[in-house]
Amino acid sequence: MKTNDLILQTATKIVLFIIVLFSIYIFFAGHYTPGGGFVGGLLTAGAIILLLLAFDMKTVAKILPINYMTMTAVGLLFAIGTAAGALLFNVPFLTHAFGDVHLPILGEMALHTATIFDLGVFLVVVGVTMTIIQTIGGDE
């Protein structure tokens, strides 16, 4: 028996966009205020879980053809690479580098290796959370 989840599916399309935008904001605001890769990753995973609730796993797999274990591995490489990269420059572990650069359209920006570290944490959180959810919710 197929249920009619038209209201849930329509609301999910709108709410998903808002959650992902807020997740991106939290990710980038996390360097100077509370938030960052972990919280942004949880919000993104929550948005994907909302998709799974509104649609079935096969539909979501067509929309997002992502291997979450690979995402976790890439995130670990980013996080460990930026954390251990400091050792190459003979500074303590987890020491981050930063600098100001001028980008043509965006203007003056501060670039930090902490952002790459947070991206690694973000990818690990989304990857692990979605792997767990798909493992628990899988019919196979």
PDB file of C-alpha atoms in Angstrom:
ATOM      1  CA  MET A   1       0.000   0.000   0.000  1.00  0.00           C
ATOM      2  CA  LYS A   2       1.471   3.330  -1.051  1.00  0.00           C
ATOM      3  CA  THR A   3       0.805   6.288   1.203  1.00  0.00           C
ATOM      4  CA  ASN A   4       0.226   9.795  -0.069  1.00  0.00           C
ATOM      5  CA  ASP A   5       2.838  12.015   1.560  1.00  0.00           C
ATOM      6  CA  LEU A   6       2.376  15.009  -0.720  1.00  0.00           C
ATOM      7  CA  ILE A   7       2.301  17.565   2.096  1.00  0.00           C
ATOM      8  CA  LEU A   8       5.405  16.096   3.789  1.00  0.00           C
ATOM      9  CA  GLN A   9       7.303  15.889   0.497  1.00  0.00           C
ATOM     10  CA  THR A  10       6.418  19.465  -0.490  1.00  0.00           C
ATOM     11  CA  ALA A  11       7.312  20.841   2.939  1.00  0.00           C
ATOM     12  CA  THR A  12      10.564  18.849   2.912  1.00  0.00           C
ATOM     13  CA  LYS A  13      11.671  20.490  -0.330  1.00  0.00           C
ATOM     14  CA  ILE A  14      11.301  23.928   1.243  1.00  0.00           C
ATOM     15  CA  VAL A  15      12.602  23.111   4.714  1.00  0.00           C
ATOM     16  CA  LEU A  16      15.568  21.170   3.293  1.00  0.00           C
ATOM     17  CA  PHE A  17      16.789  24.293   1.500  1.00  0.00           C
ATOM     18  CA  ILE A  18      16.523  26.359   4.688  1.00  0.00           C
ATOM     19  CA  ILE A  19      18.312  23.731   6.816  1.00  0.00           C
ATOM     20  CA  VAL A  20      21.180  23.374   4.333  1.00  0.00           C
ATOM     21  CA  LEU A  21      21.619  27.166   4.095  1.00  0.00           C
ATOM     22  CA  PHE A  22      21.660  27.418   7.896  1.00  0.00           C
ATOM     23  CA  SER A  23      24.146  24.534   8.014  1.00  0.00           C
ATOM     24  CA  ILE A  24      26.485  26.404   5.648  1.00  0.00           C
ATOM     25  CA  TYR A  25      26.118  29.557   7.753  1.00  0.00           C
ATOM     26  CA  ILE A  26      26.880  27.652  10.980  1.00  0.00           C
ATOM     27  CA  PHE A  27      29.877  25.991   9.311  1.00  0.00           C
ATOM     28  CA  PHE A  28      31.483  29.286   8.297  1.00  0.00           C
ATOM     29  CA  ALA A  29      30.438  31.195  11.422  1.00  0.00           C
ATOM     30  CA  GLY A  30      31.962  28.490  13.622  1.00  0.00           C
ATOM     31  CA  HIS A  31      35.466  29.910  13.366  1.00  0.00           C
ATOM     32  CA  TYR A  32      34.550  33.051  15.304  1.00  0.00           C
ATOM     33  CA  THR A  33      31.369  31.981  17.124  1.00  0.00           C
ATOM     34  CA  PRO A  34      29.926  28.655  18.369  1.00  0.00           C
ATOM     35  CA  GLY A  35      29.300  26.209  15.558  1.00  0.00           C
ATOM     36  CA  GLY A  36      31.619  24.847  12.914  1.00  0.00           C
ATOM     37  CA  GLY A  37      32.102  21.499  11.276  1.00  0.00           C
ATOM     38  CA  PHE A  38      30.426  19.323  13.898  1.00  0.00           C
ATOM     39  CA  VAL A  39      27.203  21.294  14.257  1.00  0.00           C
ATOM     40  CA  GLY A  40      27.042  22.034  10.530  1.00  0.00           C
ATOM     41  CA  GLY A  41      27.524  18.338   9.804  1.00  0.00           C
ATOM     42  CA  LEU A  42      24.724  17.374  12.173  1.00  0.00           C
ATOM     43  CA  LEU A  43      22.386  19.881  10.531  1.00  0.00           C
ATOM     44  CA  THR A  44      23.221  18.555   7.067  1.00  0.00           C
ATOM     45  CA  ALA A  45      22.732  14.961   8.218  1.00  0.00           C
ATOM     46  CA  GLY A  46      19.411  16.010   9.729  1.00  0.00           C
ATOM     47  CA  ALA A  47      18.360  17.484   6.387  1.00  0.00           C
ATOM     48  CA  ILE A  48      19.236  14.237   4.602  1.00  0.00           C
ATOM     49  CA  ILE A  49      17.340  12.259   7.248  1.00  0.00           C
ATOM     50  CA  LEU A  50      14.329  14.499   6.599  1.00  0.00           C
ATOM     51  CA  LEU A  51      14.631  13.549   2.921  1.00  0.00           C
ATOM     52  CA  LEU A  52      14.680   9.882   3.933  1.00  0.00           C
ATOM     53  CA  LEU A  53      11.513  10.366   5.989  1.00  0.00           C
ATOM     54  CA  ALA A  54       9.676  12.105   3.158  1.00  0.00           C
ATOM     55  CA  PHE A  55      10.895   9.847   0.355  1.00  0.00           C
ATOM     56  CA  ASP A  56      12.199   6.279   0.289  1.00  0.00           C
ATOM     57  CA  MET A  57      15.876   5.252   0.374  1.00  0.00           C
ATOM     58  CA  LYS A  58      16.016   4.462  -3.353  1.00  0.00           C
ATOM     59  CA  THR A  59      14.733   7.910  -4.301  1.00  0.00           C
ATOM     60  CA  VAL A  60      17.193   9.645  -1.980  1.00  0.00           C
ATOM     61  CA  ALA A  61      20.017   7.476  -3.350  1.00  0.00           C
ATOM     62  CA  LYS A  62      19.127   8.711  -6.850  1.00  0.00           C
ATOM     63  CA  ILE A  63      19.052  12.329  -5.661  1.00  0.00           C
ATOM     64  CA  LEU A  64      22.279  12.047  -3.633  1.00  0.00           C
ATOM     65  CA  PRO A  65      24.475   9.289  -5.120  1.00  0.00           C
ATOM     66  CA  ILE A  66      27.063   9.568  -2.345  1.00  0.00           C
ATOM     67  CA  ASN A  67      29.133   6.825  -0.774  1.00  0.00           C
ATOM     68  CA  TYR A  68      29.145   7.979   2.850  1.00  0.00           C
ATOM     69  CA  MET A  69      32.051   5.725   3.834  1.00  0.00           C
ATOM     70  CA  THR A  70      34.215   7.430   1.196  1.00  0.00           C
ATOM     71  CA  MET A  71      33.004  10.789   2.490  1.00  0.00           C
ATOM     72  CA  THR A  72      34.109   9.775   5.990  1.00  0.00           C
ATOM     73  CA  ALA A  73      37.540   8.708   4.733  1.00  0.00           C
ATOM     74  CA  VAL A  74      38.071  11.977   2.834  1.00  0.00           C
ATOM     75  CA  GLY A  75      36.978  13.943   5.901  1.00  0.00           C
ATOM     76  CA  LEU A  76      39.456  12.055   8.074  1.00  0.00           C
ATOM     77  CA  LEU A  77      42.217  12.780   5.567  1.00  0.00           C
ATOM     78  CA  PHE A  78      41.380  16.504   5.655  1.00  0.00           C
ATOM     79  CA  ALA A  79      41.218  16.645   9.458  1.00  0.00           C
ATOM     80  CA  ILE A  80      44.328  14.572  10.120  1.00  0.00           C
ATOM     81  CA  GLY A  81      46.218  16.193   7.240  1.00  0.00           C
ATOM     82  CA  THR A  82      45.680  19.737   8.471  1.00  0.00           C
ATOM     83  CA  ALA A  83      46.321  18.754  12.082  1.00  0.00           C
ATOM     84  CA  ALA A  84      49.539  16.849  11.324  1.00  0.00           C
ATOM     85  CA  GLY A  85      50.615  19.242   8.571  1.00  0.00           C
ATOM     86  CA  ALA A  86      51.912  21.556  11.267  1.00  0.00           C
ATOM     87  CA  LEU A  87      54.557  18.964  12.141  1.00  0.00           C
ATOM     88  CA  LEU A  88      56.076  19.467   8.677  1.00  0.00           C
ATOM     89  CA  PHE A  89      56.836  23.074   9.618  1.00  0.00           C
ATOM     90  CA  ASN A  90      58.269  22.136  13.037  1.00  0.00           C
ATOM     91  CA  VAL A  91      55.394  23.626  15.053  1.00  0.00           C
ATOM     92  CA  PRO A  92      53.163  21.807  17.561  1.00  0.00           C
ATOM     93  CA  PHE A  93      50.439  19.405  16.426  1.00  0.00           C
ATOM     94  CA  LEU A  94      47.130  21.144  15.524  1.00  0.00           C
ATOM     95  CA  THR A  95      48.802  24.530  15.001  1.00  0.00           C
ATOM     96  CA  HIS A  96      46.907  26.251  12.221  1.00  0.00           C
ATOM     97  CA  ALA A  97      48.184  28.767   9.694  1.00  0.00           C
ATOM     98  CA  PHE A  98      46.261  31.804   8.530  1.00  0.00           C
ATOM     99  CA  GLY A  99      46.709  34.742   6.248  1.00  0.00           C
ATOM    100  CA  ASP A 100      44.878  37.528   4.482  1.00  0.00           C
ATOM    101  CA  VAL A 101      44.456  37.383   0.723  1.00  0.00           C
ATOM    102  CA  HIS A 102      42.755  39.598  -1.802  1.00  0.00           C
ATOM    103  CA  LEU A 103      40.306  37.745  -4.045  1.00  0.00           C
ATOM    104  CA  PRO A 104      39.121  39.545  -7.215  1.00  0.00           C
ATOM    105  CA  ILE A 105      35.358  39.450  -6.631  1.00  0.00           C
ATOM    106  CA  LEU A 106      35.126  38.866  -2.884  1.00  0.00           C
ATOM    107  CA  GLY A 107      37.787  41.358  -1.804  1.00  0.00           C
ATOM    108  CA  GLU A 108      39.967  40.956   1.287  1.00  0.00           C
ATOM    109  CA  MET A 109      39.465  37.603   3.037  1.00  0.00           C
ATOM    110  CA  ALA A 110      41.144  35.728   5.848  1.00  0.00           C
ATOM    111  CA  LEU A 111      42.065  32.142   4.990  1.00  0.00           C
ATOM    112  CA  HIS A 112      42.679  29.620   7.762  1.00  0.00           C
ATOM    113  CA  THR A 113      43.710  25.982   7.733  1.00  0.00           C
ATOM    114  CA  ALA A 114      41.214  25.609  10.578  1.00  0.00           C
ATOM    115  CA  THR A 115      38.485  25.888   7.935  1.00  0.00           C
ATOM    116  CA  ILE A 116      39.923  22.842   6.141  1.00  0.00           C
ATOM    117  CA  PHE A 117      40.040  21.017   9.474  1.00  0.00           C
ATOM    118  CA  ASP A 118      36.382  21.947  10.078  1.00  0.00           C
ATOM    119  CA  LEU A 119      35.519  20.729   6.581  1.00  0.00           C
ATOM    120  CA  GLY A 120      37.085  17.389   7.501  1.00  0.00           C
ATOM    121  CA  VAL A 121      35.031  17.232  10.699  1.00  0.00           C
ATOM    122  CA  PHE A 122      31.915  18.189   8.701  1.00  0.00           C
ATOM    123  CA  LEU A 123      32.472  15.369   6.191  1.00  0.00           C
ATOM    124  CA  VAL A 124      33.183  12.827   8.946  1.00  0.00           C
ATOM    125  CA  VAL A 125      30.040  13.747  10.886  1.00  0.00           C
ATOM    126  CA  VAL A 126      27.787  13.600   7.812  1.00  0.00           C
ATOM    127  CA  GLY A 127      29.422  10.395   6.565  1.00  0.00           C
ATOM    128  CA  VAL A 128      29.267   8.511   9.857  1.00  0.00           C
ATOM    129  CA  THR A 129      25.763   9.686  10.721  1.00  0.00           C
ATOM    130  CA  MET A 130      24.353   8.730   7.331  1.00  0.00           C
ATOM    131  CA  THR A 131      26.181   5.383   7.313  1.00  0.00           C
ATOM    132  CA  ILE A 132      24.605   4.561  10.675  1.00  0.00           C
ATOM    133  CA  ILE A 133      21.134   5.702   9.563  1.00  0.00           C
ATOM    134  CA  GLN A 134      21.308   3.777   6.291  1.00  0.00           C
ATOM    135  CA  THR A 135      22.575   0.661   8.070  1.00  0.00           C
ATOM    136  CA  ILE A 136      19.773   0.776  10.611  1.00  0.00           C
ATOM    137  CA  GLY A 137      17.078   1.706   8.086  1.00  0.00           C
ATOM    138  CA  GLY A 138      18.178  -0.589   5.262  1.00  0.00           C
ATOM    139  CA  ASP A 139      15.865  -3.390   4.226  1.00  0.00           C
ATOM    140  CA  GLU A 140      18.637  -5.574   2.831  1.00  0.00           C
TER     141      GLU A 140
END
